[in-house]
């Protein structure tokens, strides 16, 4: 940012006399440079500067502080529209009309007092014209407490379509823990196939990374791995639902392990360390939500624009918009206040449509069934989650688990989390149906339960306890037969191996390294091979000099 001296040196001696008159200084005779040096030295005296700014007209004072909040600079055209024009005058007309005596805008008030500069500054797009506050004045502004009363948003009409605000992040966390217990070997990272499987069974698939971070922060996973700490998981699942939700929320709000800015798609940092403090954006958003009425609807874009106008540097101490090395997915730098909406604006949008919705802090609305989110309303939960001593309304986790004769099991979302966690260990996962989870009892599921050291009596007990009734006779009979006979039937997938010469199939079937992978010979030129054995057969055949093309995918 340009200094006060450089700003004043751009002006003629007559301009320095105007500043001296308005500040109450006796300007000694000399050159325009000497006048600029004299004024710059007196104007930056903290007491003098403070008294002078305090005496500014309200519009000019608000404009100056707003410029300080924006890092000390603002695109000139936008400044001109917001705070009024600066009439173009040469020295002669200026001295005749004396516009500083009756300023027509906040821009003119600040300009003729030496508090506002106008210059072309470098940007990633090249030089652009900006309004700016001189460096020394900016430093003083940034040391001052901001005492202006916060602006309130005007409510709008309720939206045509409302999205569910069910605080279901806690249910998605339960799903994650059940999947990790059932499927994932101890590891420090989540395999992609497992990630996709879990996301297919959650209400908010995009919350999986946040849930993983929270599970680690809450001690639900063994340090450094994805292996569950069984005692911690049990306590979490048995605890009061709302208290567990609040614990997750407060952990997220204070977390430095999870960075909402780093999670934005299409945004990249120039180093491995992101420059922001993640808690600042969360605190800012919750402070603004706290000013709004629960149950009233508000425009999402208006909220973002108001924060831009009133508190643009909420996550940038010192209002420095040039020190962060961020860029978009194409590598274009995003430095300067002109990229506020691409960084801060996108972050605030993401908080509202992501974590704050997942925790049930806001409900979102849109005008078209599949259109963009345009509005929001704070929920009562937004007040309760913020209060560590809040008394939550009783939310009893209950709901009848339905076990059908065909083996399908439906579990309501608000069924006890500990019960669903156990059911998920002994059943196949089929998906979500409205606000219920779909599972199915199968021979594969029972075998998987056995692998987890759950015997048939325990499987039967889990199902009976969940349904609070006797099991359907067909299910009871299937469990009993498995107990007596083991695996009864299964469906397996095979593929056809066809050769051009019968001697090739004879060699493959006879050789010990390849014959083990041929399930059944149909005739002299055709055989069947299990799908999961193809790669091994191809490799073994190559070792004995026979090349086989694998099945087309």
Short mmCIF file of C-alpha atoms in Angstrom, two decimals:
data_model
loop_
_atom_site.label_atom_id
_atom_site.label_comp_id
_atom_site.label_asym_id
_atom_site.label_seq_id
_atom_site.Cartn_x
_atom_site.Cartn_y
_atom_site.Cartn_z
CA UNK A 1 0.00 0.00 0.00
CA UNK A 2 1.24 3.50 -0.80
CA UNK A 3 2.43 5.66 2.08
CA UNK A 4 0.85 8.94 3.13
CA UNK A 5 3.88 10.85 1.89
CA UNK A 6 3.69 9.30 -1.57
CA UNK A 7 -0.02 10.03 -1.68
CA UNK A 8 0.46 13.71 -0.81
CA UNK A 9 3.41 14.11 -3.19
CA UNK A 10 1.09 13.33 -6.11
CA UNK A 11 -0.78 16.60 -5.45
CA UNK A 12 0.01 20.23 -6.15
CA UNK A 13 0.84 22.82 -3.52
CA UNK A 14 -2.71 24.17 -3.57
CA UNK A 15 -4.02 20.76 -2.54
CA UNK A 16 -1.60 20.72 0.42
CA UNK A 17 -2.96 24.11 1.51
CA UNK A 18 -6.51 22.68 1.48
CA UNK A 19 -5.45 19.77 3.71
CA UNK A 20 -3.62 22.10 6.07
CA UNK A 21 -6.70 24.32 6.37
CA UNK A 22 -9.03 21.39 7.11
CA UNK A 23 -6.63 19.86 9.64
CA UNK A 24 -5.89 23.22 11.31
CA UNK A 25 -2.18 23.28 10.48
CA UNK A 26 -0.15 26.38 9.64
CA UNK A 27 1.60 25.38 6.44
CA UNK A 28 5.03 27.02 6.10
CA UNK A 29 6.14 28.37 2.75
CA UNK A 30 8.11 26.03 0.54
CA UNK A 31 7.80 23.61 -2.35
CA UNK A 32 4.98 21.10 -2.83
CA UNK A 33 7.35 18.31 -1.76
CA UNK A 34 8.27 20.14 1.44
CA UNK A 35 4.57 20.75 2.12
CA UNK A 36 3.82 17.04 1.66
CA UNK A 37 6.60 16.05 4.05
CA UNK A 38 5.38 18.56 6.65
CA UNK A 39 1.76 17.35 6.48
CA UNK A 40 2.63 13.66 6.49
CA UNK A 41 4.64 14.06 9.68
CA UNK A 42 1.85 15.88 11.53
CA UNK A 43 -1.08 13.81 10.23
CA UNK A 44 0.24 10.47 11.50
CA UNK A 45 0.43 11.65 15.12
CA UNK A 46 -1.94 9.14 16.81
CA UNK A 47 -3.74 11.70 18.97
CA UNK A 48 -4.15 14.19 16.14
CA UNK A 49 -5.29 11.50 13.72
CA UNK A 50 -7.73 9.98 16.20
CA UNK A 51 -9.38 13.32 17.03
CA UNK A 52 -9.62 14.24 13.35
CA UNK A 53 -11.21 10.96 12.25
CA UNK A 54 -13.62 11.05 15.19
CA UNK A 55 -14.86 14.44 13.98
CA UNK A 56 -15.56 13.25 10.43
CA UNK A 57 -19.16 13.30 9.17
CA UNK A 58 -20.85 9.90 9.74
CA UNK A 59 -20.92 8.89 6.07
CA UNK A 60 -17.24 9.65 5.61
CA UNK A 61 -16.30 7.89 8.85
CA UNK A 62 -18.23 4.76 7.87
CA UNK A 63 -16.64 4.76 4.43
CA UNK A 64 -13.12 5.11 5.87
CA UNK A 65 -13.59 2.27 8.37
CA UNK A 66 -15.13 0.09 5.66
CA UNK A 67 -12.08 0.70 3.48
CA UNK A 68 -9.88 -0.36 6.38
CA UNK A 69 -11.92 -3.53 6.78
CA UNK A 70 -11.33 -4.31 3.10
CA UNK A 71 -7.58 -4.34 3.57
CA UNK A 72 -7.20 -0.67 2.72
CA UNK A 73 -8.16 -0.80 -0.94
CA UNK A 74 -11.28 -1.17 -3.05
CA UNK A 75 -11.88 -1.14 -6.84
CA UNK A 76 -12.48 2.48 -7.75
CA UNK A 77 -15.63 1.96 -9.83
CA UNK A 78 -17.27 -0.02 -7.02
CA UNK A 79 -16.14 2.57 -4.46
CA UNK A 80 -17.55 5.38 -6.59
CA UNK A 81 -20.94 3.64 -6.79
CA UNK A 82 -21.06 2.89 -3.07
CA UNK A 83 -19.71 6.09 -1.52
CA UNK A 84 -20.39 8.71 -4.15
CA UNK A 85 -18.36 10.25 -6.97
CA UNK A 86 -15.28 12.42 -6.77
CA UNK A 87 -15.92 15.31 -9.14
CA UNK A 88 -13.12 15.74 -11.66
CA UNK A 89 -11.55 19.20 -11.29
CA UNK A 90 -8.31 20.78 -12.28
CA UNK A 91 -6.53 23.12 -9.83
CA UNK A 92 -8.18 26.23 -11.28
CA UNK A 93 -11.78 25.04 -11.07
CA UNK A 94 -11.08 23.43 -7.69
CA UNK A 95 -9.81 26.65 -6.20
CA UNK A 96 -12.77 28.60 -7.64
CA UNK A 97 -15.55 26.22 -6.55
CA UNK A 98 -13.92 25.04 -3.28
CA UNK A 99 -15.64 21.63 -3.20
CA UNK A 100 -14.07 20.74 0.17
CA UNK A 101 -16.34 23.27 1.88
CA UNK A 102 -19.52 21.49 0.74
CA UNK A 103 -18.56 17.94 -0.16
CA UNK A 104 -21.17 16.11 -2.19
CA UNK A 105 -20.03 12.61 -1.19
CA UNK A 106 -18.04 10.67 1.37
CA UNK A 107 -15.38 10.28 -1.33
CA UNK A 108 -14.88 14.06 -1.57
CA UNK A 109 -14.83 14.48 2.20
CA UNK A 110 -12.02 11.95 2.57
CA UNK A 111 -10.16 13.04 -0.57
CA UNK A 112 -9.70 16.68 0.42
CA UNK A 113 -8.58 15.66 3.89
CA UNK A 114 -5.79 13.46 2.59
CA UNK A 115 -7.37 10.26 3.88
CA UNK A 116 -8.21 8.76 0.49
CA UNK A 117 -5.95 7.99 -2.44
CA UNK A 118 -6.62 6.92 -5.99
CA UNK A 119 -4.09 4.93 -7.99
CA UNK A 120 -3.54 2.04 -10.35
CA UNK A 121 -2.39 -1.00 -8.38
CA UNK A 122 -1.03 -4.31 -9.62
CA UNK A 123 -3.44 -7.27 -9.70
CA UNK A 124 -3.24 -10.76 -11.27
CA UNK A 125 -5.23 -9.31 -14.19
CA UNK A 126 -2.84 -6.38 -14.59
CA UNK A 127 -3.03 -2.79 -13.26
CA UNK A 128 -6.48 -1.72 -12.04
CA UNK A 129 -7.65 1.55 -10.51
CA UNK A 130 -8.35 1.44 -6.78
CA UNK A 131 -9.44 3.67 -3.96
CA UNK A 132 -7.01 3.22 -1.11
CA UNK A 133 -6.19 4.51 2.34
CA UNK A 134 -2.51 5.43 2.92
CA UNK A 135 -0.47 2.84 4.77
CA UNK A 136 -0.05 4.79 8.04
CA UNK A 137 -3.74 5.65 8.21
CA UNK A 138 -4.64 2.00 7.56
CA UNK A 139 -2.38 0.83 10.39
CA UNK A 140 -4.17 3.21 12.78
CA UNK A 141 -7.61 2.07 11.62
CA UNK A 142 -6.77 -1.59 12.14
CA UNK A 143 -5.80 -0.93 15.76
CA UNK A 144 -9.19 0.53 16.59
CA UNK A 145 -12.07 -1.49 18.09
CA UNK A 146 -15.08 -1.79 15.82
CA UNK A 147 -18.03 -0.42 17.79
CA UNK A 148 -20.55 0.12 15.03
CA UNK A 149 -23.80 -1.78 15.65
CA UNK A 150 -24.20 -4.86 13.48
CA UNK A 151 -26.60 -4.70 10.58
CA UNK A 152 -29.61 -6.97 10.62
CA UNK A 153 -31.02 -8.72 7.58
CA UNK A 154 -34.62 -8.29 6.53
CA UNK A 155 -36.65 -11.52 6.50
CA UNK A 156 -38.03 -12.78 3.20
CA UNK A 157 -40.99 -14.96 2.24
CA UNK A 158 -40.57 -18.68 3.01
CA UNK A 159 -39.21 -20.69 0.08
CA UNK A 160 -41.30 -22.95 -2.11
CA UNK A 161 -39.19 -26.01 -1.31
CA UNK A 162 -37.46 -26.75 2.00
CA UNK A 163 -34.59 -29.15 2.53
CA UNK A 164 -34.62 -31.48 5.51
CA UNK A 165 -32.82 -30.17 8.61
CA UNK A 166 -32.48 -33.36 10.59
CA UNK A 167 -29.02 -33.11 12.21
CA UNK A 168 -28.26 -36.44 10.56
CA UNK A 169 -24.48 -36.05 10.67
CA UNK A 170 -24.58 -38.12 13.86
CA UNK A 171 -26.35 -40.92 11.96
CA UNK A 172 -23.79 -40.76 9.15
CA UNK A 173 -21.07 -41.01 11.79
CA UNK A 174 -22.73 -44.16 13.17
CA UNK A 175 -22.80 -45.63 9.66
CA UNK A 176 -19.11 -44.84 9.25
CA UNK A 177 -18.20 -46.51 12.54
CA UNK A 178 -20.23 -49.61 11.67
CA UNK A 179 -18.56 -49.89 8.27
CA UNK A 180 -15.10 -49.49 9.74
CA UNK A 181 -15.82 -52.18 12.32
CA UNK A 182 -17.20 -54.58 9.74
CA UNK A 183 -15.14 -54.09 6.62
CA UNK A 184 -11.96 -52.12 7.00
CA UNK A 185 -8.69 -53.68 8.03
CA UNK A 186 -6.57 -51.58 10.43
CA UNK A 187 -5.09 -48.86 8.25
CA UNK A 188 -4.34 -45.16 8.23
CA UNK A 189 -6.36 -44.41 5.09
CA UNK A 190 -9.76 -45.34 3.71
CA UNK A 191 -9.72 -47.41 0.49
CA UNK A 192 -11.67 -45.83 -2.35
CA UNK A 193 -14.04 -48.80 -2.68
CA UNK A 194 -14.85 -48.60 1.03
CA UNK A 195 -15.36 -44.84 0.76
CA UNK A 196 -17.88 -45.26 -2.05
CA UNK A 197 -19.68 -48.03 -0.16
CA UNK A 198 -20.05 -45.86 2.95
CA UNK A 199 -21.17 -42.82 0.96
CA UNK A 200 -23.90 -44.90 -0.68
CA UNK A 201 -25.38 -45.53 2.78
CA UNK A 202 -25.24 -42.01 4.25
CA UNK A 203 -27.66 -39.08 4.10
CA UNK A 204 -24.82 -36.64 3.37
CA UNK A 205 -22.14 -38.51 1.37
CA UNK A 206 -19.96 -35.40 1.22
CA UNK A 207 -19.64 -35.39 5.04
CA UNK A 208 -17.46 -38.52 5.13
CA UNK A 209 -14.12 -36.70 5.47
CA UNK A 210 -15.42 -34.45 8.23
CA UNK A 211 -16.86 -37.46 10.05
CA UNK A 212 -13.53 -39.28 9.81
CA UNK A 213 -11.75 -36.27 11.30
CA UNK A 214 -14.31 -35.92 14.10
CA UNK A 215 -14.14 -39.64 14.90
CA UNK A 216 -10.38 -39.34 15.31
CA UNK A 217 -10.64 -36.13 17.36
CA UNK A 218 -13.27 -37.70 19.65
CA UNK A 219 -11.03 -40.72 20.25
CA UNK A 220 -13.42 -43.14 18.54
CA UNK A 221 -10.60 -44.50 16.38
CA UNK A 222 -7.27 -45.84 17.53
CA UNK A 223 -4.58 -43.22 17.03
CA UNK A 224 -3.07 -43.35 13.57
CA UNK A 225 -5.45 -46.01 12.23
CA UNK A 226 -9.07 -46.51 11.24
CA UNK A 227 -9.53 -49.26 13.83
CA UNK A 228 -12.34 -48.50 16.26
CA UNK A 229 -11.70 -47.99 19.95
CA UNK A 230 -14.54 -50.29 20.99
CA UNK A 231 -15.03 -48.85 24.46
CA UNK A 232 -15.10 -45.26 23.21
CA UNK A 233 -17.48 -46.20 20.39
CA UNK A 234 -19.82 -47.96 22.81
CA UNK A 235 -19.93 -44.91 25.10
CA UNK A 236 -20.57 -42.62 22.13
CA UNK A 237 -23.45 -44.74 20.82
CA UNK A 238 -25.09 -45.17 24.22
CA UNK A 239 -24.82 -41.49 25.20
CA UNK A 240 -27.77 -39.11 24.88
CA UNK A 241 -28.27 -38.30 21.21
CA UNK A 242 -28.34 -34.52 21.60
CA UNK A 243 -25.34 -34.42 23.92
CA UNK A 244 -23.37 -36.54 21.47
CA UNK A 245 -24.43 -34.23 18.64
CA UNK A 246 -23.34 -31.17 20.63
CA UNK A 247 -20.01 -32.82 21.39
CA UNK A 248 -19.48 -33.39 17.66
CA UNK A 249 -20.53 -29.81 16.87
CA UNK A 250 -18.24 -28.17 19.43
CA UNK A 251 -15.36 -30.40 18.35
CA UNK A 252 -15.89 -29.26 14.76
CA UNK A 253 -16.25 -25.59 15.71
CA UNK A 254 -12.94 -25.56 17.58
CA UNK A 255 -11.08 -28.00 15.33
CA UNK A 256 -7.83 -27.12 13.61
CA UNK A 257 -7.54 -30.67 12.28
CA UNK A 258 -10.45 -30.01 9.92
CA UNK A 259 -10.14 -27.01 7.61
CA UNK A 260 -13.35 -26.00 5.84
CA UNK A 261 -11.40 -23.75 3.46
CA UNK A 262 -9.08 -26.57 2.42
CA UNK A 263 -12.15 -28.74 1.77
CA UNK A 264 -13.50 -26.36 -0.89
CA UNK A 265 -13.45 -28.00 -4.32
CA UNK A 266 -11.38 -26.14 -6.86
CA UNK A 267 -9.31 -24.16 -4.34
CA UNK A 268 -5.60 -24.88 -3.93
CA UNK A 269 -2.91 -23.62 -1.57
CA UNK A 270 0.59 -22.75 -2.67
CA UNK A 271 2.04 -24.77 0.23
CA UNK A 272 1.16 -27.76 2.37
CA UNK A 273 0.10 -25.43 5.20
CA UNK A 274 -3.12 -23.50 4.67
CA UNK A 275 -2.86 -19.87 5.84
CA UNK A 276 -6.21 -19.54 7.61
CA UNK A 277 -7.39 -20.20 11.14
CA UNK A 278 -10.42 -22.48 10.48
CA UNK A 279 -12.22 -21.40 13.66
CA UNK A 280 -12.55 -17.75 12.59
CA UNK A 281 -14.99 -18.43 9.74
CA UNK A 282 -17.14 -20.68 11.93
CA UNK A 283 -17.26 -18.10 14.71
CA UNK A 284 -18.17 -15.38 12.23
CA UNK A 285 -21.00 -17.36 10.68
CA UNK A 286 -22.46 -18.36 14.05
CA UNK A 287 -22.25 -14.75 15.26
CA UNK A 288 -24.25 -13.60 12.23
CA UNK A 289 -26.76 -16.42 12.62
CA UNK A 290 -27.16 -15.45 16.27
CA UNK A 291 -28.44 -12.01 15.20
CA UNK A 292 -31.24 -13.51 13.11
CA UNK A 293 -34.61 -14.77 14.25
CA UNK A 294 -35.19 -18.49 14.56
CA UNK A 295 -37.83 -19.60 12.07
CA UNK A 296 -37.58 -16.50 9.85
CA UNK A 297 -36.24 -17.00 6.34
CA UNK A 298 -33.37 -14.95 4.90
CA UNK A 299 -31.67 -14.59 1.54
CA UNK A 300 -28.40 -16.52 1.40
CA UNK A 301 -26.85 -14.15 -1.13
CA UNK A 302 -27.84 -11.11 0.94
CA UNK A 303 -26.12 -12.56 4.00
CA UNK A 304 -22.91 -13.19 2.05
CA UNK A 305 -22.99 -9.70 0.53
CA UNK A 306 -23.62 -8.07 3.92
CA UNK A 307 -20.65 -9.87 5.48
CA UNK A 308 -18.56 -8.69 2.53
CA UNK A 309 -19.61 -5.11 3.14
CA UNK A 310 -19.39 -5.12 6.95
CA UNK A 311 -16.77 -7.71 7.86
CA UNK A 312 -14.79 -8.77 4.79
CA UNK A 313 -11.56 -9.53 6.67
CA UNK A 314 -13.19 -11.89 9.19
CA UNK A 315 -10.55 -14.56 8.61
CA UNK A 316 -7.63 -12.31 7.67
CA UNK A 317 -5.96 -10.67 10.69
CA UNK A 318 -4.61 -7.30 9.65
CA UNK A 319 -6.99 -7.20 6.67
CA UNK A 320 -4.16 -8.36 4.42
CA UNK A 321 -5.62 -9.77 1.21
CA UNK A 322 -2.32 -10.10 -0.63
CA UNK A 323 -0.28 -12.50 1.53
CA UNK A 324 -2.19 -15.75 0.92
CA UNK A 325 -0.91 -17.84 -1.98
CA UNK A 326 -4.16 -19.46 -3.11
CA UNK A 327 -5.21 -20.32 -6.63
CA UNK A 328 -8.08 -22.00 -8.43
CA UNK A 329 -8.06 -25.43 -10.06
CA UNK A 330 -6.53 -23.98 -13.23
CA UNK A 331 -3.67 -22.37 -11.32
CA UNK A 332 -4.95 -18.79 -11.56
CA UNK A 333 -3.83 -16.78 -8.48
CA UNK A 334 -6.59 -15.51 -6.20
CA UNK A 335 -4.82 -12.67 -4.40
CA UNK A 336 -6.46 -9.39 -3.42
CA UNK A 337 -9.87 -8.27 -2.21
CA UNK A 338 -11.24 -8.66 -5.74
CA UNK A 339 -11.25 -12.44 -5.22
CA UNK A 340 -13.19 -12.26 -1.95
CA UNK A 341 -16.24 -14.05 -3.33
CA UNK A 342 -14.09 -16.86 -4.76
CA UNK A 343 -12.54 -17.53 -1.33
CA UNK A 344 -14.45 -16.05 1.61
CA UNK A 345 -17.79 -16.04 -0.21
CA UNK A 346 -17.39 -19.65 -1.33
CA UNK A 347 -16.37 -20.65 2.19
CA UNK A 348 -19.45 -19.06 3.78
CA UNK A 349 -21.71 -20.72 1.20
CA UNK A 350 -20.05 -24.05 1.93
CA UNK A 351 -20.48 -23.71 5.69
CA UNK A 352 -24.20 -23.07 5.32
CA UNK A 353 -24.84 -25.82 2.79
CA UNK A 354 -22.44 -28.26 4.45
CA UNK A 355 -21.62 -28.58 8.18
CA UNK A 356 -24.25 -26.15 9.46
CA UNK A 357 -26.97 -28.01 7.60
CA UNK A 358 -25.57 -31.42 8.59
CA UNK A 359 -25.62 -30.40 12.26
CA UNK A 360 -29.18 -29.07 11.94
CA UNK A 361 -28.13 -25.47 12.66
CA UNK A 362 -29.92 -24.14 9.57
CA UNK A 363 -32.66 -25.27 7.27
CA UNK A 364 -32.19 -24.44 3.60
CA UNK A 365 -34.72 -23.53 0.94
CA UNK A 366 -34.97 -23.17 -2.83
CA UNK A 367 -37.57 -22.01 -5.29
CA UNK A 368 -37.30 -24.91 -7.76
CA UNK A 369 -37.29 -28.61 -6.77
CA UNK A 370 -33.78 -29.16 -8.16
CA UNK A 371 -32.70 -25.51 -8.23
CA UNK A 372 -29.93 -23.80 -6.28
CA UNK A 373 -30.24 -23.06 -2.57
CA UNK A 374 -31.41 -19.46 -2.22
CA UNK A 375 -32.54 -19.05 1.39
CA UNK A 376 -32.06 -20.31 4.92
CA UNK A 377 -33.49 -20.07 8.42
CA UNK A 378 -31.69 -20.58 11.73
CA UNK A 379 -33.16 -23.40 13.80
CA UNK A 380 -33.67 -23.58 17.54
CA UNK A 381 -30.85 -26.10 17.54
CA UNK A 382 -28.48 -23.31 16.45
CA UNK A 383 -28.98 -21.70 19.87
CA UNK A 384 -28.78 -24.92 21.89
CA UNK A 385 -25.62 -26.31 20.31
CA UNK A 386 -23.78 -23.07 21.08
CA UNK A 387 -24.62 -23.27 24.80
CA UNK A 388 -22.48 -25.81 26.73
CA UNK A 389 -25.10 -25.74 29.52
CA UNK A 390 -28.15 -26.00 27.28
CA UNK A 391 -31.06 -28.19 28.31
CA UNK A 392 -32.04 -30.06 25.18
CA UNK A 393 -35.59 -31.23 24.57
CA UNK A 394 -35.89 -34.95 25.10
CA UNK A 395 -35.16 -36.87 21.90
CA UNK A 396 -35.63 -40.55 22.61
CA UNK A 397 -33.97 -42.79 20.08
CA UNK A 398 -36.69 -45.23 19.29
CA UNK A 399 -38.46 -46.68 16.32
CA UNK A 400 -39.79 -50.09 15.45
CA UNK A 401 -37.34 -52.25 13.52
CA UNK A 402 -39.19 -54.26 10.89
CA UNK A 403 -37.90 -57.77 10.06
CA UNK A 404 -39.79 -59.25 7.13
CA UNK A 405 -40.24 -62.86 6.15
CA UNK A 406 -38.12 -62.37 3.02
CA UNK A 407 -35.14 -61.33 5.16
CA UNK A 408 -35.34 -57.57 4.60
CA UNK A 409 -34.78 -55.46 7.72
CA UNK A 410 -35.87 -51.79 7.89
CA UNK A 411 -34.30 -49.64 10.62
CA UNK A 412 -35.66 -46.08 11.20
CA UNK A 413 -33.07 -43.32 11.36
CA UNK A 414 -34.05 -42.52 14.93
CA UNK A 415 -33.75 -46.10 16.15
CA UNK A 416 -31.13 -46.43 18.91
CA UNK A 417 -27.74 -45.90 17.31
CA UNK A 418 -26.17 -48.73 19.31
CA UNK A 419 -28.85 -51.12 17.99
CA UNK A 420 -28.29 -50.13 14.37
CA UNK A 421 -24.55 -50.44 14.84
CA UNK A 422 -25.03 -54.07 15.95
CA UNK A 423 -27.53 -54.85 13.19
CA UNK A 424 -25.10 -53.48 10.62
CA UNK A 425 -22.57 -56.08 11.75
CA UNK A 426 -24.83 -59.07 11.04
CA UNK A 427 -26.80 -57.94 7.97
CA UNK A 428 -26.09 -57.09 4.34
CA UNK A 429 -26.39 -53.38 3.58
CA UNK A 430 -28.88 -52.50 0.84
CA UNK A 431 -29.28 -48.72 1.03
CA UNK A 432 -31.53 -45.91 2.27
CA UNK A 433 -35.29 -45.63 1.93
CA UNK A 434 -36.64 -42.23 2.95
CA UNK A 435 -35.64 -41.97 6.62
CA UNK A 436 -34.85 -45.67 7.08
CA UNK A 437 -31.89 -47.95 6.49
CA UNK A 438 -32.41 -51.13 4.47
CA UNK A 439 -30.56 -54.30 5.44
CA UNK A 440 -31.02 -57.98 4.59
CA UNK A 441 -30.29 -61.24 6.37
CA UNK A 442 -28.34 -63.63 4.15
CA UNK A 443 -25.98 -66.56 4.44
CA UNK A 444 -23.14 -64.23 3.51
CA UNK A 445 -24.11 -61.86 6.32
CA UNK A 446 -24.23 -64.68 8.86
CA UNK A 447 -20.81 -65.88 7.72
CA UNK A 448 -19.50 -62.31 8.05
CA UNK A 449 -20.90 -62.18 11.59
CA UNK A 450 -19.07 -65.42 12.38
CA UNK A 451 -15.87 -63.83 11.11
CA UNK A 452 -16.44 -61.06 13.65
CA UNK A 453 -16.70 -63.71 16.41
CA UNK A 454 -20.49 -63.47 16.63
CA UNK A 455 -22.13 -66.88 16.92
CA UNK A 456 -25.64 -67.72 15.74
CA UNK A 457 -27.15 -67.29 19.19
CA UNK A 458 -25.77 -63.76 19.30
CA UNK A 459 -27.08 -63.03 15.80
CA UNK A 460 -30.50 -64.32 16.83
CA UNK A 461 -30.40 -62.23 20.03
CA UNK A 462 -29.48 -59.04 18.14
CA UNK A 463 -32.36 -59.50 15.70
CA UNK A 464 -34.87 -60.40 18.42
CA UNK A 465 -33.90 -57.46 20.61
CA UNK A 466 -34.16 -55.06 17.67
CA UNK A 467 -37.59 -56.24 16.56
CA UNK A 468 -38.91 -56.57 20.14
CA UNK A 469 -40.84 -59.60 18.92
CA UNK A 470 -40.33 -63.16 17.82
CA UNK A 471 -38.58 -63.54 14.52
CA UNK A 472 -40.65 -64.56 11.47
CA UNK A 473 -40.73 -68.38 11.20
CA UNK A 474 -38.89 -68.25 7.86
CA UNK A 475 -36.01 -66.30 9.40
CA UNK A 476 -35.87 -68.48 12.48
CA UNK A 477 -35.88 -71.58 10.28
CA UNK A 478 -33.08 -70.22 8.06
CA UNK A 479 -30.88 -69.51 11.07
CA UNK A 480 -31.58 -72.98 12.48
CA UNK A 481 -30.71 -74.68 9.18
CA UNK A 482 -27.47 -72.74 8.93
CA UNK A 483 -26.68 -73.82 12.46
CA UNK A 484 -27.25 -77.46 11.50
CA UNK A 485 -25.97 -77.59 7.92
CA UNK A 486 -23.85 -74.51 7.28
CA UNK A 487 -23.93 -72.90 3.84
CA UNK A 488 -27.01 -74.17 1.96
CA UNK A 489 -26.91 -72.35 -1.35
CA UNK A 490 -25.22 -69.48 -3.06
CA UNK A 491 -25.11 -67.78 -6.42
CA UNK A 492 -21.66 -67.58 -7.98
CA UNK A 493 -20.53 -66.02 -11.25
CA UNK A 494 -18.58 -67.96 -13.86
CA UNK A 495 -17.29 -67.14 -17.31
CA UNK A 496 -16.77 -69.31 -20.36
CA UNK A 497 -13.29 -70.30 -21.53
CA UNK A 498 -13.34 -71.20 -25.26
CA UNK A 499 -10.25 -72.53 -27.10
CA UNK A 500 -9.67 -73.10 -30.83
CA UNK A 501 -7.86 -76.41 -30.38
CA UNK A 502 -8.97 -79.19 -28.05
CA UNK A 503 -5.34 -79.97 -27.18
CA UNK A 504 -5.00 -76.55 -25.56
CA UNK A 505 -7.85 -77.22 -23.15
CA UNK A 506 -6.46 -80.69 -22.46
CA UNK A 507 -3.08 -79.17 -21.55
CA UNK A 508 -4.63 -76.49 -19.35
CA UNK A 509 -6.82 -78.98 -17.50
CA UNK A 510 -4.03 -81.51 -17.04
CA UNK A 511 -1.30 -79.16 -15.86
CA UNK A 512 -1.33 -78.73 -12.04
CA UNK A 513 -0.62 -74.95 -12.17
CA UNK A 514 -3.57 -74.21 -14.46
CA UNK A 515 -5.98 -77.08 -13.87
CA UNK A 516 -6.82 -75.84 -10.38
CA UNK A 517 -8.47 -72.74 -11.88
CA UNK A 518 -10.77 -74.61 -14.31
CA UNK A 519 -14.01 -75.22 -12.48
CA UNK A 520 -15.65 -77.58 -15.00
CA UNK A 521 -14.93 -78.86 -18.51
CA UNK A 522 -18.08 -78.67 -20.65
CA UNK A 523 -16.69 -80.29 -23.84
CA UNK A 524 -13.39 -80.58 -25.69
CA UNK A 525 -13.19 -76.84 -26.44
CA UNK A 526 -15.19 -75.15 -23.65
CA UNK A 527 -14.83 -74.89 -19.88
CA UNK A 528 -16.07 -72.59 -17.12
CA UNK A 529 -13.84 -70.52 -14.87
CA UNK A 530 -14.84 -68.58 -11.78
CA UNK A 531 -14.72 -64.86 -12.42
CA UNK A 532 -12.32 -64.23 -9.55
CA UNK A 533 -9.88 -66.86 -10.89
CA UNK A 534 -9.36 -65.39 -14.38
CA UNK A 535 -6.23 -63.37 -13.66
CA UNK A 536 -4.54 -66.29 -11.93
CA UNK A 537 -5.37 -68.64 -14.82
CA UNK A 538 -3.98 -66.17 -17.38
CA UNK A 539 -0.73 -65.77 -15.43
CA UNK A 540 -0.30 -69.52 -14.84
CA UNK A 541 -1.03 -70.34 -18.51
CA UNK A 542 1.56 -67.83 -19.68
CA UNK A 543 4.17 -69.58 -17.56
CA UNK A 544 3.57 -72.85 -19.47
CA UNK A 545 3.56 -71.12 -22.85
CA UNK A 546 -0.18 -70.62 -23.47
CA UNK A 547 -1.54 -67.08 -23.92
CA UNK A 548 -5.15 -66.39 -22.99
CA UNK A 549 -7.14 -63.22 -23.60
CA UNK A 550 -9.04 -62.16 -20.48
CA UNK A 551 -12.79 -61.50 -20.53
CA UNK A 552 -13.93 -58.19 -21.97
CA UNK A 553 -15.15 -55.69 -19.39
#
